[in-house]
Tab-separated table of C-alpha atoms in Angstrom:
chain	number	residue	atom	x	y	z
A	1	MET	CA	-19.013	18.806	-15.995
A	2	LYS	CA	-18.437	20.001	-19.529
A	3	PRO	CA	-21.302	22.136	-20.837
A	4	PHE	CA	-23.534	20.681	-23.514
A	5	ALA	CA	-26.586	21.687	-25.518
A	6	TYR	CA	-29.860	19.986	-24.611
A	7	ASP	CA	-32.890	19.140	-26.712
A	8	ARG	CA	-35.980	17.217	-25.766
A	9	ALA	CA	-37.098	14.940	-28.576
A	10	THR	CA	-40.760	14.946	-29.502
A	11	ASP	CA	-40.610	12.113	-32.036
A	12	ALA	CA	-38.275	9.175	-32.506
A	13	ASP	CA	-37.461	9.894	-36.163
A	14	GLY	CA	-36.488	13.433	-35.285
A	15	ALA	CA	-34.277	12.260	-32.443
A	16	VAL	CA	-32.522	9.790	-34.731
A	17	ALA	CA	-32.019	12.466	-37.413
A	18	THR	CA	-30.569	14.923	-34.882
A	19	VAL	CA	-28.060	12.509	-33.377
A	20	THR	CA	-27.157	10.957	-36.741
A	21	ALA	CA	-26.253	14.411	-38.103
A	22	ASP	CA	-24.047	15.319	-35.132
A	23	PRO	CA	-21.083	13.084	-34.262
A	24	ASP	CA	-20.807	14.776	-30.862
A	25	ALA	CA	-24.437	14.150	-29.914
A	26	MET	CA	-25.766	11.422	-27.617
A	27	PHE	CA	-29.163	10.222	-26.527
A	28	VAL	CA	-30.121	10.473	-22.869
A	29	ALA	CA	-33.142	8.800	-21.278
A	30	GLY	CA	-33.188	8.156	-17.509
A	31	GLY	CA	-29.561	9.193	-17.287
A	32	THR	CA	-28.852	6.991	-14.278
A	33	ASN	CA	-25.586	5.825	-15.830
A	34	LEU	CA	-24.834	8.640	-18.275
A	35	VAL	CA	-25.090	11.495	-15.761
A	36	ASP	CA	-22.397	9.886	-13.630
A	37	HIS	CA	-20.235	9.363	-16.718
A	38	LEU	CA	-20.581	13.031	-17.604
A	39	LYS	CA	-19.490	13.964	-14.082
A	40	LEU	CA	-16.527	11.613	-14.262
A	41	GLY	CA	-15.549	12.865	-17.718
A	42	LEU	CA	-15.806	9.416	-19.296
A	43	VAL	CA	-17.857	10.824	-22.156
A	44	THR	CA	-17.932	14.421	-23.344
A	45	PRO	CA	-20.858	14.977	-25.721
A	46	GLU	CA	-21.523	18.468	-27.049
A	47	HIS	CA	-25.202	17.774	-27.369
A	48	LEU	CA	-27.697	15.614	-25.483
A	49	VAL	CA	-30.994	14.612	-27.056
A	50	ASP	CA	-33.468	13.599	-24.351
A	51	VAL	CA	-35.636	10.703	-25.514
A	52	SER	CA	-37.201	9.965	-22.138
A	53	ARG	CA	-40.532	11.552	-23.048
A	54	LEU	CA	-41.022	9.794	-26.370
A	55	PRO	CA	-44.220	7.723	-26.408
A	56	LEU	CA	-42.306	4.466	-25.937
A	57	ASP	CA	-43.396	3.813	-22.360
A	58	GLN	CA	-45.899	0.992	-22.817
A	59	VAL	CA	-45.751	-2.760	-22.287
A	60	THR	CA	-48.096	-4.467	-24.762
A	61	GLU	CA	-48.965	-8.032	-25.688
A	62	ARG	CA	-47.778	-9.026	-29.142
A	63	GLU	CA	-50.073	-10.723	-31.607
A	64	GLY	CA	-49.381	-14.416	-31.254
A	65	GLY	CA	-47.994	-14.013	-27.756
A	66	GLY	CA	-45.068	-12.465	-26.029
A	67	LEU	CA	-44.495	-8.879	-24.977
A	68	ARG	CA	-43.308	-5.687	-26.565
A	69	ILE	CA	-41.590	-3.463	-24.020
A	70	GLY	CA	-41.158	0.166	-25.001
A	71	ALA	CA	-37.636	1.518	-24.657
A	72	THR	CA	-38.595	4.150	-22.094
A	73	VAL	CA	-40.528	1.830	-19.781
A	74	ARG	CA	-38.952	2.378	-16.380
A	75	ASN	CA	-37.285	-0.572	-14.694
A	76	ALA	CA	-39.605	-0.293	-11.668
A	77	ASP	CA	-42.707	-0.313	-13.862
A	78	LEU	CA	-41.452	-3.269	-15.889
A	79	ALA	CA	-40.648	-5.296	-12.775
A	80	ALA	CA	-44.121	-4.619	-11.380
A	81	HIS	CA	-46.020	-5.224	-14.615
A	82	PRO	CA	-48.617	-7.991	-14.113
A	83	LEU	CA	-47.825	-9.701	-17.427
A	84	VAL	CA	-44.107	-9.713	-16.737
A	85	ARG	CA	-44.649	-11.164	-13.285
A	86	GLN	CA	-46.991	-13.803	-14.658
A	87	LEU	CA	-45.288	-14.782	-17.918
A	88	TYR	CA	-41.611	-14.041	-17.232
A	89	PRO	CA	-40.947	-13.945	-13.477
A	90	VAL	CA	-37.205	-14.268	-14.195
A	91	LEU	CA	-37.303	-10.795	-15.726
A	92	SER	CA	-39.111	-9.247	-12.781
A	93	HIS	CA	-36.702	-10.879	-10.330
A	94	ALA	CA	-33.667	-9.725	-12.297
A	95	LEU	CA	-34.898	-6.137	-12.434
A	96	LEU	CA	-35.566	-6.064	-8.708
A	97	ALA	CA	-32.110	-7.498	-8.024
A	98	GLY	CA	-30.533	-4.490	-9.727
A	99	ALA	CA	-29.699	-1.034	-8.393
A	100	SER	CA	-32.039	0.580	-5.840
A	101	GLY	CA	-35.627	1.761	-5.766
A	102	GLN	CA	-34.668	5.312	-6.685
A	103	LEU	CA	-32.723	4.215	-9.755
A	104	ARG	CA	-35.331	1.697	-10.895
A	105	ASN	CA	-37.889	4.515	-10.843
A	106	VAL	CA	-35.838	6.388	-13.430
A	107	ALA	CA	-33.743	3.893	-15.416
A	108	THR	CA	-35.268	2.798	-18.720
A	109	THR	CA	-35.356	-0.493	-20.602
A	110	GLY	CA	-33.246	0.796	-23.471
A	111	GLY	CA	-30.816	2.529	-21.168
A	112	ASN	CA	-30.378	-0.568	-19.029
A	113	LEU	CA	-29.197	-2.490	-22.108
A	114	LEU	CA	-26.715	0.295	-22.859
A	115	GLN	CA	-25.345	0.742	-19.346
A	116	ARG	CA	-21.603	0.446	-19.266
A	117	THR	CA	-19.247	-1.660	-17.255
A	118	ARG	CA	-18.443	-0.838	-13.637
A	119	CYS	CA	-14.791	-1.817	-14.162
A	120	ALA	CA	-13.012	0.555	-11.764
A	121	TYR	CA	-10.319	1.278	-14.344
A	122	PHE	CA	-12.866	2.192	-16.996
A	123	GLN	CA	-14.416	4.661	-14.559
A	124	ASP	CA	-11.059	6.227	-13.639
A	125	VAL	CA	-9.901	8.592	-16.366
A	126	THR	CA	-6.327	8.395	-15.074
A	127	ALA	CA	-6.127	4.621	-15.668
A	128	ALA	CA	-5.292	2.872	-18.925
A	129	CYS	CA	-8.459	1.536	-20.547
A	130	ASN	CA	-8.910	0.273	-24.092
A	131	LYS	CA	-12.658	0.644	-23.773
A	132	ARG	CA	-12.572	4.330	-22.825
A	133	ASP	CA	-9.398	5.278	-24.686
A	134	PRO	CA	-8.629	2.739	-27.439
A	135	GLY	CA	-5.013	1.662	-27.564
A	136	SER	CA	-4.154	2.975	-24.094
A	137	GLY	CA	-3.891	-0.505	-22.579
A	138	CYS	CA	-5.827	-2.290	-19.849
A	139	ALA	CA	-5.041	-1.539	-16.222
A	140	ALA	CA	-7.205	-4.461	-15.130
A	141	LEU	CA	-4.785	-6.976	-16.672
A	142	SER	CA	-2.343	-6.220	-13.870
A	143	GLY	CA	-4.930	-4.883	-11.451
A	144	TRP	CA	-7.708	-5.954	-9.113
A	145	THR	CA	-10.179	-8.158	-10.970
A	146	ARG	CA	-12.567	-9.676	-8.444
A	147	TYR	CA	-15.529	-8.229	-10.345
A	148	HIS	CA	-14.233	-8.871	-13.850
A	149	ALA	CA	-15.378	-11.314	-16.481
A	150	ILE	CA	-14.141	-14.852	-17.044
A	151	LEU	CA	-16.045	-15.544	-20.272
A	152	GLY	CA	-15.645	-13.647	-23.538
A	153	THR	CA	-12.573	-11.732	-22.386
A	154	SER	CA	-9.669	-10.719	-24.605
A	155	SER	CA	-6.084	-9.628	-24.060
A	156	ASP	CA	-7.400	-6.048	-24.339
A	157	CYS	CA	-10.372	-6.112	-21.940
A	158	LEU	CA	-11.777	-8.094	-19.006
A	159	ALA	CA	-14.712	-5.832	-18.180
A	160	ALA	CA	-17.933	-7.566	-17.122
A	161	HIS	CA	-21.301	-6.449	-18.407
A	162	PRO	CA	-23.195	-5.139	-15.378
A	163	SER	CA	-26.872	-5.564	-16.262
A	164	ASP	CA	-29.200	-7.954	-14.442
A	165	MET	CA	-32.169	-7.207	-16.701
A	166	ALA	CA	-30.256	-8.096	-19.848
A	167	VAL	CA	-29.254	-11.490	-18.450
A	168	ALA	CA	-32.906	-12.416	-17.994
A	169	MET	CA	-33.804	-11.013	-21.398
A	170	VAL	CA	-31.049	-12.874	-23.223
A	171	ALA	CA	-32.261	-16.098	-21.620
A	172	LEU	CA	-35.738	-15.306	-22.969
A	173	ASP	CA	-34.561	-14.860	-26.598
A	174	ALA	CA	-35.361	-11.144	-26.548
A	175	GLU	CA	-35.025	-9.041	-29.681
A	176	VAL	CA	-33.963	-5.408	-29.686
A	177	VAL	CA	-35.929	-3.113	-32.005
A	178	VAL	CA	-33.676	-0.383	-33.354
A	179	LEU	CA	-34.620	2.733	-35.290
A	180	GLY	CA	-32.023	4.256	-37.600
A	181	PRO	CA	-32.004	6.887	-40.318
A	182	ASP	CA	-33.018	4.221	-42.858
A	183	GLY	CA	-35.793	2.707	-40.786
A	184	GLU	CA	-36.227	-0.091	-38.294
A	185	ARG	CA	-34.217	-3.260	-37.785
A	186	ARG	CA	-34.204	-6.040	-35.242
A	187	VAL	CA	-31.261	-7.593	-33.501
A	188	ALA	CA	-31.313	-10.655	-31.293
A	189	LEU	CA	-30.197	-9.485	-27.858
A	190	GLU	CA	-27.717	-12.367	-27.850
A	191	HIS	CA	-25.890	-10.608	-30.699
A	192	PHE	CA	-26.583	-7.028	-29.646
A	193	HIS	CA	-23.521	-6.688	-27.406
A	194	ARG	CA	-20.130	-7.335	-28.983
A	195	LEU	CA	-17.325	-9.326	-27.482
A	196	PRO	CA	-14.421	-6.982	-26.712
A	197	GLY	CA	-11.827	-8.597	-29.004
A	198	ASP	CA	-9.294	-5.955	-29.989
A	199	ARG	CA	-11.961	-3.179	-29.970
A	200	PRO	CA	-13.459	-3.077	-26.475
A	201	ASP	CA	-14.661	0.456	-27.221
A	202	LEU	CA	-17.247	-0.973	-29.634
A	203	GLU	CA	-19.770	-2.350	-27.168
A	204	THR	CA	-22.892	-2.960	-29.235
A	205	VAL	CA	-23.883	-3.337	-32.864
A	206	LEU	CA	-25.613	0.076	-32.786
A	207	GLU	CA	-24.391	2.660	-35.269
A	208	HIS	CA	-24.121	6.269	-34.147
A	209	GLY	CA	-27.632	7.739	-34.237
A	210	GLU	CA	-29.477	4.440	-33.943
A	211	LEU	CA	-32.059	4.408	-31.155
A	212	ILE	CA	-33.508	1.455	-29.265
A	213	THR	CA	-37.286	1.826	-29.454
A	214	ALA	CA	-38.406	-1.473	-27.906
A	215	VAL	CA	-37.460	-4.928	-26.703
A	216	GLU	CA	-39.636	-7.829	-27.761
A	217	ILE	CA	-39.870	-11.128	-25.919
A	218	PRO	CA	-41.360	-14.132	-27.692
A	219	PRO	CA	-43.836	-16.439	-25.984
A	220	LEU	CA	-42.208	-19.130	-23.853
A	221	ALA	CA	-44.591	-21.260	-21.827
A	222	MET	CA	-41.944	-22.684	-19.496
A	223	ALA	CA	-40.862	-19.171	-18.518
A	224	ARG	CA	-43.863	-18.974	-16.190
A	225	ARG	CA	-41.619	-20.924	-13.883
A	226	SER	CA	-38.291	-19.226	-14.249
A	227	ALA	CA	-35.847	-17.803	-11.774
A	228	TYR	CA	-33.012	-15.345	-11.299
A	229	ARG	CA	-30.386	-15.732	-8.617
A	230	LYS	CA	-27.737	-13.117	-7.957
A	231	VAL	CA	-24.693	-13.809	-5.813
A	232	ARG	CA	-22.857	-10.767	-4.513
A	233	ASP	CA	-20.552	-9.502	-1.798
A	234	ARG	CA	-23.427	-8.050	0.224
A	235	ALA	CA	-27.073	-8.962	0.231
A	236	SER	CA	-28.323	-5.969	-1.719
A	237	TYR	CA	-27.254	-2.958	-3.728
A	238	ALA	CA	-24.173	-4.526	-5.277
A	239	PHE	CA	-23.249	-5.804	-8.692
A	240	ALA	CA	-23.236	-9.518	-9.307
A	241	LEU	CA	-20.231	-11.686	-8.740
A	242	VAL	CA	-22.302	-14.333	-10.475
A	243	SER	CA	-25.913	-14.386	-11.529
A	244	VAL	CA	-28.016	-17.042	-13.207
A	245	ALA	CA	-31.257	-16.660	-15.169
A	246	ALA	CA	-33.040	-19.860	-16.072
A	247	ALA	CA	-36.251	-21.450	-17.264
A	248	LEU	CA	-36.641	-25.209	-17.242
A	249	ASP	CA	-39.084	-27.735	-18.659
A	250	VAL	CA	-38.755	-31.183	-17.132
A	251	GLN	CA	-40.939	-34.192	-17.847
A	252	ASP	CA	-40.506	-37.588	-16.223
A	253	GLY	CA	-37.139	-36.533	-14.919
A	254	VAL	CA	-35.828	-35.566	-18.352
A	255	VAL	CA	-34.973	-32.029	-19.450
A	256	ARG	CA	-37.225	-31.238	-22.402
A	257	ASP	CA	-36.105	-27.644	-22.793
A	258	VAL	CA	-34.044	-25.087	-20.933
A	259	ARG	CA	-32.958	-21.467	-21.128
A	260	LEU	CA	-29.860	-20.461	-19.241
A	261	ALA	CA	-27.927	-17.204	-19.064
A	262	LEU	CA	-25.182	-15.885	-16.815
A	263	GLY	CA	-24.370	-12.449	-15.415
A	264	GLY	CA	-21.305	-11.080	-13.663
A	265	VAL	CA	-19.042	-13.520	-15.481
A	266	GLY	CA	-19.337	-12.447	-19.119
A	267	THR	CA	-18.136	-9.480	-21.118
A	268	ARG	CA	-21.700	-9.411	-22.360
A	269	PRO	CA	-24.960	-10.861	-21.022
A	270	TRP	CA	-23.968	-14.491	-21.395
A	271	ARG	CA	-26.319	-16.979	-22.998
A	272	ALA	CA	-25.071	-20.381	-21.907
A	273	ARG	CA	-25.674	-22.261	-25.152
A	274	VAL	CA	-23.108	-24.967	-24.453
A	275	ALA	CA	-24.752	-25.815	-21.156
A	276	GLU	CA	-28.232	-25.758	-22.708
A	277	GLU	CA	-27.191	-28.243	-25.398
A	278	ALA	CA	-25.627	-30.484	-22.785
A	279	LEU	CA	-28.832	-30.476	-20.746
A	280	VAL	CA	-31.570	-31.081	-23.309
A	281	GLY	CA	-32.622	-34.712	-23.399
A	282	GLY	CA	-30.607	-35.582	-20.327
A	283	PRO	CA	-31.608	-36.259	-16.739
A	284	ALA	CA	-32.725	-33.381	-14.516
A	285	THR	CA	-30.232	-34.201	-11.795
A	286	GLU	CA	-27.763	-32.118	-9.849
A	287	ALA	CA	-24.932	-34.084	-11.407
A	288	ALA	CA	-26.167	-33.301	-14.917
A	289	PHE	CA	-26.640	-29.633	-14.049
A	290	ALA	CA	-23.095	-29.433	-12.689
A	291	GLU	CA	-21.720	-31.193	-15.750
A	292	ALA	CA	-23.506	-28.752	-18.063
A	293	ALA	CA	-22.119	-25.795	-16.120
A	294	ARG	CA	-18.660	-27.336	-16.350
A	295	ALA	CA	-19.031	-27.617	-20.116
A	296	GLU	CA	-20.003	-23.965	-20.398
A	297	LEU	CA	-17.129	-22.880	-18.185
A	298	ALA	CA	-14.531	-24.889	-20.080
A	299	ALA	CA	-13.909	-21.755	-22.134
A	300	ALA	CA	-13.404	-19.535	-19.067
A	301	SER	CA	-10.145	-17.669	-18.625
A	302	PRO	CA	-10.101	-16.394	-15.044
A	303	THR	CA	-7.492	-14.380	-13.200
A	304	ASP	CA	-6.124	-15.253	-9.777
A	305	ASP	CA	-8.605	-12.739	-8.325
A	306	ASN	CA	-11.714	-14.182	-9.935
A	307	ALA	CA	-11.035	-17.898	-10.406
A	308	PHE	CA	-13.525	-18.407	-7.570
A	309	LYS	CA	-16.236	-17.509	-10.053
A	310	ILE	CA	-15.882	-20.885	-11.776
A	311	PRO	CA	-17.069	-22.993	-8.827
A	312	MET	CA	-19.440	-20.210	-7.777
A	313	THR	CA	-21.078	-20.177	-11.209
A	314	ARG	CA	-21.323	-23.957	-11.227
A	315	SER	CA	-22.923	-24.016	-7.792
A	316	THR	CA	-25.361	-21.258	-8.644
A	317	VAL	CA	-26.421	-22.953	-11.878
A	318	VAL	CA	-27.010	-26.190	-9.962
A	319	ALA	CA	-28.978	-24.372	-7.264
A	320	VAL	CA	-31.218	-22.505	-9.701
A	321	LEU	CA	-31.895	-25.453	-11.994
A	322	SER	CA	-32.485	-27.797	-9.042
A	323	GLY	CA	-34.956	-25.324	-7.623
A	324	LEU	CA	-36.847	-25.154	-10.906
A	325	ALA	CA	-36.740	-28.931	-11.341
A	326	GLY	CA	-38.120	-29.322	-7.827
A	327	GLU	CA	-41.023	-27.036	-8.662
A	328	GLU	CA	-41.733	-29.062	-11.776
A	329	THR	CA	-42.109	-32.297	-9.895
A	330	ARG	CA	-44.262	-30.915	-7.095
B	1	MET	CA	-24.312	26.938	-24.167
B	2	ALA	CA	-27.772	28.383	-24.083
B	3	ASN	CA	-29.791	28.180	-20.918
B	4	THR	CA	-33.032	26.244	-21.036
B	5	PRO	CA	-36.287	27.508	-19.561
B	6	ILE	CA	-37.975	25.167	-17.086
B	7	SER	CA	-41.115	25.197	-15.015
B	8	VAL	CA	-40.923	23.046	-11.910
B	9	THR	CA	-43.206	22.772	-8.926
B	10	VAL	CA	-41.168	22.274	-5.768
B	11	ASP	CA	-42.886	21.784	-2.422
B	12	GLN	CA	-46.118	23.122	-3.875
B	13	VAL	CA	-44.616	26.310	-5.320
B	14	THR	CA	-44.141	26.633	-9.081
B	15	TYR	CA	-40.892	28.156	-10.287
B	16	GLU	CA	-40.060	29.426	-13.767
B	17	ASP	CA	-36.315	29.504	-14.296
B	18	ASP	CA	-33.581	29.389	-16.901
B	19	VAL	CA	-30.976	26.755	-16.155
B	20	GLU	CA	-27.818	25.508	-17.762
B	21	PRO	CA	-28.549	22.010	-19.124
B	22	ARG	CA	-25.715	20.526	-17.055
B	23	THR	CA	-27.279	21.760	-13.793
B	24	LEU	CA	-28.153	18.763	-11.654
B	25	LEU	CA	-31.584	18.776	-10.071
B	26	VAL	CA	-29.981	18.804	-6.618
B	27	GLN	CA	-27.844	21.807	-7.557
B	28	TYR	CA	-30.941	23.616	-8.775
B	29	LEU	CA	-32.787	22.848	-5.541
B	30	ARG	CA	-29.930	23.927	-3.298
B	31	GLU	CA	-28.254	26.748	-5.165
B	32	GLN	CA	-31.052	28.340	-7.145
B	33	LEU	CA	-34.009	27.736	-4.826
B	34	GLY	CA	-32.041	27.708	-1.585
B	35	LYS	CA	-33.555	24.403	-0.517
B	36	THR	CA	-30.471	23.156	1.255
B	37	GLY	CA	-32.394	20.536	3.189
B	38	THR	CA	-31.636	18.146	0.338
B	39	LEU	CA	-28.003	17.122	0.709
B	40	ILE	CA	-25.290	16.009	-1.658
B	41	GLY	CA	-23.446	13.051	-0.195
B	42	CYS	CA	-21.489	11.124	-2.780
B	43	ASP	CA	-22.497	12.960	-5.967
B	44	THR	CA	-22.234	9.644	-7.807
B	45	THR	CA	-25.650	8.024	-7.351
B	46	ASN	CA	-24.562	5.759	-4.531
B	47	CYS	CA	-25.540	7.178	-1.163
B	48	GLY	CA	-29.131	8.400	-1.561
B	49	ALA	CA	-28.710	11.535	0.605
B	50	CYS	CA	-30.124	13.602	-2.278
B	51	THR	CA	-33.362	11.587	-2.573
B	52	VAL	CA	-36.459	13.642	-3.442
B	53	HIS	CA	-39.828	12.710	-4.894
B	54	LEU	CA	-40.573	13.384	-8.546
B	55	ASP	CA	-44.314	13.097	-9.141
B	56	GLY	CA	-44.487	11.089	-5.921
B	57	GLN	CA	-41.720	8.614	-6.827
B	58	SER	CA	-38.333	8.650	-5.152
B	59	VAL	CA	-35.357	9.617	-7.300
B	60	LYS	CA	-31.762	10.606	-6.675
B	61	SER	CA	-31.562	14.287	-7.499
B	62	CYS	CA	-27.810	14.157	-8.130
B	63	THR	CA	-28.433	11.766	-11.011
B	64	MET	CA	-30.881	13.901	-12.903
B	65	PHE	CA	-30.609	17.217	-14.678
B	66	ALA	CA	-32.903	20.044	-13.666
B	67	VAL	CA	-34.072	20.239	-17.293
B	68	GLN	CA	-35.364	16.683	-16.939
B	69	ALA	CA	-37.623	17.803	-14.092
B	70	ASP	CA	-39.263	20.402	-16.323
B	71	GLY	CA	-43.041	20.155	-15.996
B	72	HIS	CA	-42.799	17.811	-13.029
B	73	ASP	CA	-43.653	18.036	-9.362
B	74	VAL	CA	-40.836	17.754	-6.850
B	75	THR	CA	-41.210	17.193	-3.113
B	76	THR	CA	-38.180	17.692	-0.901
B	77	ILE	CA	-37.644	17.128	2.791
B	78	GLU	CA	-38.542	20.804	3.243
B	79	GLY	CA	-42.036	20.224	1.889
B	80	LEU	CA	-43.049	17.496	4.325
B	81	ALA	CA	-43.992	19.403	7.460
B	82	GLN	CA	-47.415	21.027	7.287
B	83	ASP	CA	-48.223	24.127	9.346
B	84	GLY	CA	-45.351	23.397	11.676
B	85	ASP	CA	-46.306	19.771	12.251
B	86	LEU	CA	-43.695	17.231	11.310
B	87	HIS	CA	-44.628	14.569	8.782
B	88	PRO	CA	-45.298	11.282	10.625
B	89	MET	CA	-42.083	9.861	9.199
B	90	GLN	CA	-40.080	12.817	10.456
B	91	GLN	CA	-41.758	12.410	13.827
B	92	ALA	CA	-40.892	8.706	13.885
B	93	PHE	CA	-37.241	9.414	13.054
B	94	HIS	CA	-37.212	11.933	15.890
B	95	GLU	CA	-38.849	9.638	18.423
B	96	LYS	CA	-36.796	6.559	17.537
B	97	HIS	CA	-33.567	8.553	17.375
B	98	ALA	CA	-33.006	7.254	13.852
B	99	LEU	CA	-30.004	9.456	13.210
B	100	GLN	CA	-26.653	10.442	14.574
B	101	CYS	CA	-24.828	12.900	12.324
B	102	GLY	CA	-27.987	13.483	10.288
B	103	PHE	CA	-26.400	13.714	6.873
B	104	CYS	CA	-28.274	10.765	5.390
B	105	THR	CA	-31.521	11.691	7.143
B	106	PRO	CA	-33.323	13.818	4.524
B	107	GLY	CA	-32.808	11.177	1.844
B	108	MET	CA	-33.537	8.372	4.275
B	109	ILE	CA	-36.876	9.954	5.212
B	110	MET	CA	-37.860	10.603	1.599
B	111	GLN	CA	-37.092	6.998	0.621
B	112	SER	CA	-38.870	5.676	3.715
B	113	ILE	CA	-42.031	7.543	2.735
B	114	ALA	CA	-41.790	6.137	-0.797
B	115	LEU	CA	-41.270	2.674	0.668
B	116	LEU	CA	-44.489	2.863	2.719
B	117	GLN	CA	-46.421	4.131	-0.279
B	118	GLU	CA	-45.581	0.891	-2.072
B	119	ASN	CA	-45.750	-1.353	0.960
B	120	PRO	CA	-47.688	0.146	3.897
B	121	ASN	CA	-46.789	-2.629	6.360
B	122	PRO	CA	-43.291	-3.840	5.563
B	123	THR	CA	-41.413	-6.482	7.488
B	124	GLU	CA	-38.049	-5.575	8.905
B	125	GLN	CA	-36.395	-7.300	5.944
B	126	GLU	CA	-38.577	-5.382	3.498
B	127	VAL	CA	-37.628	-2.106	5.160
B	128	ARG	CA	-33.954	-2.966	4.844
B	129	GLU	CA	-34.374	-3.884	1.182
B	130	GLY	CA	-36.451	-0.796	0.495
B	131	LEU	CA	-33.686	1.391	1.887
B	132	GLU	CA	-30.912	-0.398	-0.017
B	133	GLY	CA	-30.111	2.731	-1.992
B	134	ASN	CA	-29.536	4.883	1.097
B	135	LEU	CA	-26.298	4.630	3.017
B	136	CYS	CA	-25.837	5.587	6.674
B	137	ARG	CA	-22.364	5.529	8.165
B	138	CYS	CA	-23.400	6.147	11.786
B	139	THR	CA	-26.390	4.259	13.009
B	140	GLY	CA	-26.004	0.718	11.795
B	141	TYR	CA	-29.565	1.210	10.512
B	142	GLN	CA	-31.228	-0.333	13.572
B	143	ASN	CA	-33.135	2.752	14.656
B	144	ILE	CA	-33.872	3.771	11.084
B	145	VAL	CA	-35.641	0.465	10.528
B	146	ALA	CA	-37.430	0.887	13.852
B	147	ALA	CA	-38.586	4.367	12.852
B	148	VAL	CA	-39.990	3.221	9.518
B	149	GLN	CA	-41.848	0.386	11.193
B	150	ALA	CA	-43.156	2.774	13.851
B	151	ALA	CA	-44.363	5.161	11.153
B	152	ALA	CA	-46.020	2.253	9.350
B	153	GLY	CA	-47.716	1.208	12.570
B	154	ALA	CA	-48.901	4.766	13.115
B	155	GLY	CA	-51.132	4.347	10.074
B	156	SER	CA	-50.928	4.587	6.334
B	157	ALA	CA	-51.028	8.372	6.668
B	158	ALA	CA	-47.275	8.178	7.029
B	159	GLY	CA	-47.001	7.090	3.470
B	160	THR	CA	-49.538	9.279	1.819
B	161	GLN	CA	-49.785	12.613	3.554
B	162	SER	CA	-48.733	15.545	1.377
B	163	GLU	CA	-47.883	13.348	-1.585
B	164	GLU	CA	-51.223	12.625	-3.188
B	165	GLY	CA	-52.354	16.215	-3.507
B	166	ALA	CA	-49.049	17.299	-4.952
B	167	ALA	CA	-49.055	14.974	-7.959
């Protein structure tokens, strides 16, 4: 591993100022993704600024409802938090579906949002990758793409976003609170990650030196009954082939409101707006759920390796929404 | 690059050291402190062989820098036995023959102890899920699961001994 200088930040403004002033500096929090990337040589910062001990480790209720989740709240603590389990079970389930106990004890909320794709070609410095080395090409285009995205892809990048947590959060209309040199701003999580387009190296809307300080989730009554389902090649400790986060409000057999997001299939945590619009006001039936999934997937561009994700996504959406609809009517 | 001073308590002994920032916690434990009981399997956060406890919580020590452990309390496999008596989880692994080559064993035991701290009486399925971050290429996991359940049955002491006082 290349040597680097290390500083432990004592306040968020200072951390932002330090990284902003140094183009070769990066933040590190839990490090569960970054440390591996340093070993693999995917990133080569001269300077790491450790933000893991900033006082951003609390989950608090917002005035008027909803939660504010500090950026350094550990994934294990967030999954176990009583308010998360009660108000947003989909988020707790998604967190527990990700990684392993050891990693959840260390990985942070902010870091989870910024984790990078597990595309094998991205992680192999000898392979062409427009995300790691802009303009070098994309080895996945002619490679093995079982785990790659089918939504939001471009001719330069097929890499899937790996997070489970972010899929639940994007379904819940989460907002990312960002601190920069000129103060704080908020970004809807739905717009926080960029589509790859012709610049797959630009993964989020963050500018160099901007720091995630919190994620806020607005109140959503129907999220008390919400669910996350992750389909993968083995029962645990694997990334999603397909995952579905959903909350559903059904009355008299009609969908009053729904939140739906997909993981494993998108180049970013995928809010399924097309499917949501198709569902609202319609019948809460398996046929309607399948039709909504079909509408969302009309824009998919799969490869031969991952075309199976289209029926798999459809089936998983139907299973999750049917499960929630069944709970509603009990 | 300048070395960074750290103070870390490992297996109830406090060490003051200067480390290079890029030193992984597992490298510090093995190469600087000589605690080679903690093993490096994959070196890429997958296999769990390097699992230790940081302030009583299990972590993968190949995925953390030693500087990040500054001020914290680390327990390794070498800190479990007390006065020559094996920790109940070590004893259970021994009695159930929960190992073949033994390479995964230190991490497997550390994660198993953490598992019982959270869930003192896990079902077989819960044991398997709790050990999802630890890979064994020999046993097929059967006897590992049996050992954890035996340790759980032997009393909650399996989960708590030597951890509470250290934090």
